[in-house]
Coordinates of C-alpha atoms in Angstrom, one line a residue:
Chain A
M1 CA 0.0 0.0 0.0
T2 CA 1.5 3.3 -1.0
R3 CA 1.9 6.1 1.4
R4 CA -0.6 8.2 -0.4
L5 CA -3.2 5.5 -0.2
Q6 CA -2.4 5.0 3.5
S7 CA -3.0 8.7 4.1
G8 CA -6.3 8.5 2.3
V9 CA -7.5 5.5 4.3
L10 CA -6.5 7.2 7.5
L11 CA -8.2 10.4 6.6
W12 CA -11.4 8.5 5.7
L13 CA -11.3 6.6 9.0
A14 CA -10.8 9.9 10.9
I15 CA -13.8 11.4 9.2
A16 CA -15.9 8.2 9.7
L17 CA -15.0 8.1 13.4
L18 CA -15.6 11.8 14.0
P19 CA -19.0 12.4 12.4
K20 CA -19.5 15.8 14.1
V21 CA -16.5 17.1 12.2
A22 CA -17.7 15.6 9.0
A23 CA -21.1 17.1 9.4
A24 CA -19.9 20.7 9.6
C25 CA -22.5 21.8 7.0
A26 CA -25.8 21.5 8.9
V27 CA -27.9 21.9 5.8
C28 CA -26.1 19.2 3.8
F29 CA -26.7 16.8 6.7
G30 CA -30.5 17.3 7.0
A31 CA -30.7 19.9 9.7
G32 CA -33.6 21.6 7.8
T33 CA -36.0 18.7 8.1
G34 CA -37.4 19.9 11.4
D35 CA -39.3 23.1 12.4
N36 CA -36.1 25.3 12.7
P37 CA -36.7 28.3 10.4
D38 CA -33.0 29.1 10.2
A39 CA -32.2 25.7 8.7
A40 CA -35.3 25.9 6.4
G41 CA -34.0 29.3 5.2
L42 CA -30.6 27.9 4.6
N43 CA -32.0 25.0 2.7
A44 CA -34.1 27.3 0.5
G45 CA -31.1 29.6 -0.1
V46 CA -28.9 26.7 -1.1
G47 CA -31.7 25.3 -3.3
V48 CA -32.2 28.6 -5.1
L49 CA -28.4 29.0 -5.6
F50 CA -28.2 25.5 -7.1
A51 CA -31.3 26.1 -9.3
V52 CA -29.6 29.2 -10.8
L53 CA -26.0 28.2 -10.9
V54 CA -26.2 24.6 -12.1
P55 CA -28.2 25.3 -15.3
I56 CA -25.9 28.2 -16.2
Q57 CA -22.7 26.1 -15.6
V58 CA -24.2 23.3 -17.7
V59 CA -25.1 25.6 -20.6
V60 CA -21.7 27.2 -20.6
A61 CA -20.0 23.7 -20.5
L62 CA -22.3 22.4 -23.3
F63 CA -21.5 25.6 -25.4
F64 CA -17.8 25.1 -25.1
A65 CA -18.1 21.4 -25.9
R66 CA -20.0 22.4 -29.0
V67 CA -17.3 25.0 -29.9
A68 CA -14.6 22.4 -29.5
R69 CA -16.5 19.9 -31.7
R70 CA -17.3 22.4 -34.4
S71 CA -13.7 23.6 -34.3
G72 CA -12.5 20.0 -34.8
L73 CA -14.9 19.6 -37.7
A74 CA -13.7 22.8 -39.3
Q75 CA -10.0 21.6 -39.1
D76 CA -10.9 18.3 -40.6
D77 CA -12.6 20.1 -43.5
A78 CA -9.6 22.3 -44.0
R79 CA -7.3 19.2 -44.4
Chain B
M1 CA -0.3 45.5 -30.2
S2 CA -2.9 43.6 -32.2
E3 CA -6.6 44.4 -31.8
I4 CA -9.5 42.0 -31.5
P5 CA -11.5 42.7 -34.7
Y6 CA -15.1 43.9 -34.2
T7 CA -16.7 41.7 -36.8
T8 CA -20.4 41.2 -37.5
E9 CA -19.9 37.8 -39.1
K10 CA -20.6 34.6 -37.2
R11 CA -17.7 32.5 -36.3
P12 CA -17.8 29.0 -37.8
D13 CA -16.9 27.3 -34.5
S14 CA -19.2 29.0 -32.1
G15 CA -22.0 29.9 -34.5
L16 CA -22.1 33.4 -32.9
T17 CA -20.4 36.7 -33.6
N18 CA -17.7 37.7 -31.1
P19 CA -19.7 40.5 -29.5
M20 CA -22.8 38.3 -29.1
L21 CA -20.6 35.6 -27.4
G22 CA -19.3 38.3 -25.1
L23 CA -22.8 39.5 -24.3
W24 CA -24.0 36.0 -23.4
L25 CA -21.1 35.4 -21.2
F26 CA -21.7 38.7 -19.5
L27 CA -25.4 37.8 -19.0
A28 CA -24.4 34.5 -17.6
S29 CA -22.4 36.3 -14.9
E30 CA -25.3 38.6 -14.4
V31 CA -27.7 35.7 -13.8
M32 CA -25.2 34.4 -11.2
L33 CA -25.1 37.8 -9.5
F34 CA -28.9 38.1 -9.3
G35 CA -29.1 34.4 -8.5
S36 CA -27.0 34.9 -5.4
L37 CA -29.2 37.8 -4.4
F38 CA -32.4 35.8 -4.8
S39 CA -30.7 33.0 -2.8
A40 CA -30.1 35.5 0.0
Y41 CA -33.7 36.6 -0.3
A42 CA -34.9 33.0 0.1
L43 CA -32.6 32.3 2.9
L44 CA -33.6 35.4 4.9
R45 CA -37.3 35.2 4.2
L46 CA -37.7 31.6 5.1
G47 CA -35.4 32.0 8.0
S48 CA -37.5 34.8 9.5
A49 CA -40.3 34.0 11.9
T50 CA -42.4 37.0 10.6
W51 CA -42.3 38.8 7.3
P52 CA -44.0 42.1 6.5
S53 CA -46.4 42.4 3.6
G54 CA -44.7 44.1 0.7
S55 CA -48.1 45.3 -0.6
E56 CA -48.7 47.2 2.6
R57 CA -45.3 48.7 3.0
L58 CA -44.5 49.5 -0.6
H59 CA -46.7 50.9 -3.4
P60 CA -47.8 48.0 -5.6
E61 CA -49.6 50.4 -8.0
W62 CA -46.4 52.3 -8.6
G63 CA -44.6 48.9 -9.1
A64 CA -47.3 47.9 -11.6
V65 CA -46.9 51.2 -13.5
N66 CA -43.2 50.6 -13.6
T67 CA -43.7 47.1 -15.0
V68 CA -45.8 48.5 -17.8
V69 CA -43.2 51.3 -18.5
L70 CA -40.4 48.8 -18.7
L71 CA -42.3 46.4 -20.9
A72 CA -43.2 49.3 -23.2
S73 CA -39.5 50.3 -23.4
S74 CA -38.6 46.7 -24.3
G75 CA -41.2 46.7 -27.1
I76 CA -40.0 50.1 -28.4
L77 CA -36.4 48.8 -28.4
M78 CA -37.5 45.8 -30.5
K79 CA -39.0 48.3 -33.0
A80 CA -35.7 50.3 -32.9
L81 CA -33.8 47.1 -33.7
R82 CA -36.0 46.4 -36.7
A83 CA -35.6 50.0 -37.9
A84 CA -31.8 49.9 -37.4
R85 CA -31.7 46.7 -39.5
K86 CA -33.6 48.4 -42.3
R87 CA -31.3 51.5 -41.9
Q88 CA -34.2 53.7 -41.0
L89 CA -33.5 57.0 -39.2
R90 CA -36.4 56.5 -36.8
S91 CA -34.3 54.0 -34.9
R92 CA -32.7 57.0 -33.2
L93 CA -36.1 58.4 -32.1
L94 CA -37.2 55.0 -30.9
M95 CA -34.0 54.5 -28.8
V96 CA -34.5 57.9 -27.2
S97 CA -38.1 57.0 -26.4
A98 CA -36.9 53.8 -24.7
A99 CA -34.4 55.8 -22.7
V100 CA -37.1 58.3 -21.7
L101 CA -39.3 55.5 -20.5
A102 CA -36.4 54.1 -18.5
M103 CA -36.1 57.6 -16.9
V104 CA -39.8 57.6 -16.1
F105 CA -39.2 54.2 -14.4
L106 CA -36.3 55.7 -12.4
A107 CA -38.3 58.8 -11.4
I108 CA -41.1 56.6 -10.1
K109 CA -38.6 54.3 -8.3
F110 CA -36.9 57.3 -6.6
G111 CA -40.4 58.6 -5.6
E112 CA -41.1 55.3 -4.0
Y113 CA -37.7 55.3 -2.2
R114 CA -38.5 58.7 -0.8
S115 CA -41.9 57.6 0.3
V116 CA -40.6 54.5 2.0
V117 CA -37.8 56.4 3.7
T118 CA -40.2 59.1 4.9
S119 CA -42.4 56.3 6.4
G120 CA -39.4 55.4 8.6
F121 CA -38.2 52.3 6.7
L122 CA -34.5 52.6 6.1
P123 CA -32.2 49.8 4.9
R124 CA -31.1 49.3 8.5
T125 CA -34.7 49.1 9.8
D126 CA -35.3 45.4 9.1
I127 CA -34.4 42.5 6.8
F128 CA -37.2 43.3 4.4
S129 CA -36.1 46.9 4.0
A130 CA -32.5 45.8 3.6
L131 CA -33.4 43.4 0.8
Y132 CA -35.8 45.8 -0.9
F133 CA -33.1 48.5 -1.1
T134 CA -30.3 46.1 -2.1
L135 CA -32.3 44.2 -4.8
T136 CA -33.9 47.2 -6.4
G137 CA -30.7 49.3 -6.0
V138 CA -28.7 46.8 -8.0
H139 CA -31.5 46.7 -10.6
V140 CA -31.5 50.5 -10.8
L141 CA -27.8 50.5 -11.4
H142 CA -28.3 48.1 -14.3
L143 CA -31.0 50.3 -15.7
V144 CA -28.9 53.5 -15.4
A145 CA -26.1 51.7 -17.3
G146 CA -28.6 50.7 -20.0
V147 CA -29.8 54.3 -20.3
G148 CA -26.2 55.4 -20.8
V149 CA -25.7 52.9 -23.6
L150 CA -29.0 53.9 -25.3
L151 CA -28.2 57.6 -25.1
Y152 CA -24.7 56.9 -26.5
L153 CA -26.2 54.9 -29.4
A154 CA -28.7 57.6 -30.1
G155 CA -26.1 60.3 -29.7
P156 CA -22.4 60.1 -30.6
G157 CA -22.7 56.4 -31.6
F158 CA -25.4 57.1 -34.2
K159 CA -22.7 58.1 -36.7
D160 CA -22.2 54.3 -37.3
H161 CA -25.8 54.2 -38.5
H162 CA -24.5 55.7 -41.8
A163 CA -20.9 54.6 -41.7
R164 CA -21.2 51.0 -40.6
P165 CA -24.9 50.0 -40.6
S166 CA -24.4 46.3 -39.9
L167 CA -22.2 47.1 -36.9
F168 CA -24.7 49.6 -35.6
A169 CA -27.6 47.2 -36.0
Q170 CA -25.6 44.6 -34.0
R171 CA -25.0 47.1 -31.3
V172 CA -28.7 47.9 -31.0
Q173 CA -29.4 44.1 -30.9
L174 CA -26.9 43.6 -28.1
T175 CA -28.4 46.5 -26.1
S176 CA -31.8 45.1 -26.8
I177 CA -31.0 41.7 -25.4
Y178 CA -29.4 43.3 -22.3
W179 CA -32.5 45.4 -21.9
H180 CA -34.8 42.4 -22.0
F181 CA -32.7 40.8 -19.3
V182 CA -33.0 43.9 -17.1
D183 CA -36.8 43.8 -17.8
A184 CA -37.0 40.1 -16.8
V185 CA -35.2 40.7 -13.5
W186 CA -37.6 43.5 -12.7
L187 CA -40.6 41.1 -13.2
V188 CA -39.1 38.7 -10.7
L189 CA -38.4 41.6 -8.2
F190 CA -41.9 42.9 -8.7
V191 CA -43.4 39.5 -7.8
L192 CA -41.0 38.9 -4.9
L193 CA -41.2 42.3 -3.2
Y194 CA -44.6 43.7 -4.1
L195 CA -47.0 40.8 -4.5
T196 CA -45.9 38.2 -1.9

């Protein structure tokens, strides 16, 4: 087992044995499921952010993939 | 130093002209800016035990008038684009009309700011007021920038209407797309702040 792999396993064990440290993000770990309005607000905020950012990032990625594909086709045509 | 050519031809790889690609990237960043503000709105609103009624604190009728004014300016700008593509001189008048309507929007908005502040609601008063002034303030800044561009195109920039008509029409098109975006943001703000 390489040293890098050993470090990874140790880190994973540390996280698994210390769940409070791993659960630093309350929203990601389901804190908003109760009646707490703060957590509900955080959940909604993160949800809105994802709903806006993810489609934009996907569209930008698809656009540049299209540019790369069309650029490759144009180079093939030129040869 | 070499310059990036301002071309009006579409690139074969992107299928877009360079300025159009730049505008869409800019609008993507704008969506992310407003998206983060709307995220803050959702976070603070749902995190609050109580939330004031926007229709009681603000002036929904002024907001509705502003909505009509902005939609009208967008429609006029579409006519201006059509006129610019046909090389008609009335495109200038139409752009000035759109800018005037935007100024009407700003006048009503500042009237509302004044009324809200006079009622004792400052940005520091509560979360709703802070959000109201922040969201509408950022929107107003975008509107002011748009008015500046419109007045430039109708003023000093109008020389390209004769000298480089296709370039001028493209500039009007880019401004028009930006304007529709600012319009769309206002529609969301109107619903979030005035109607809910």
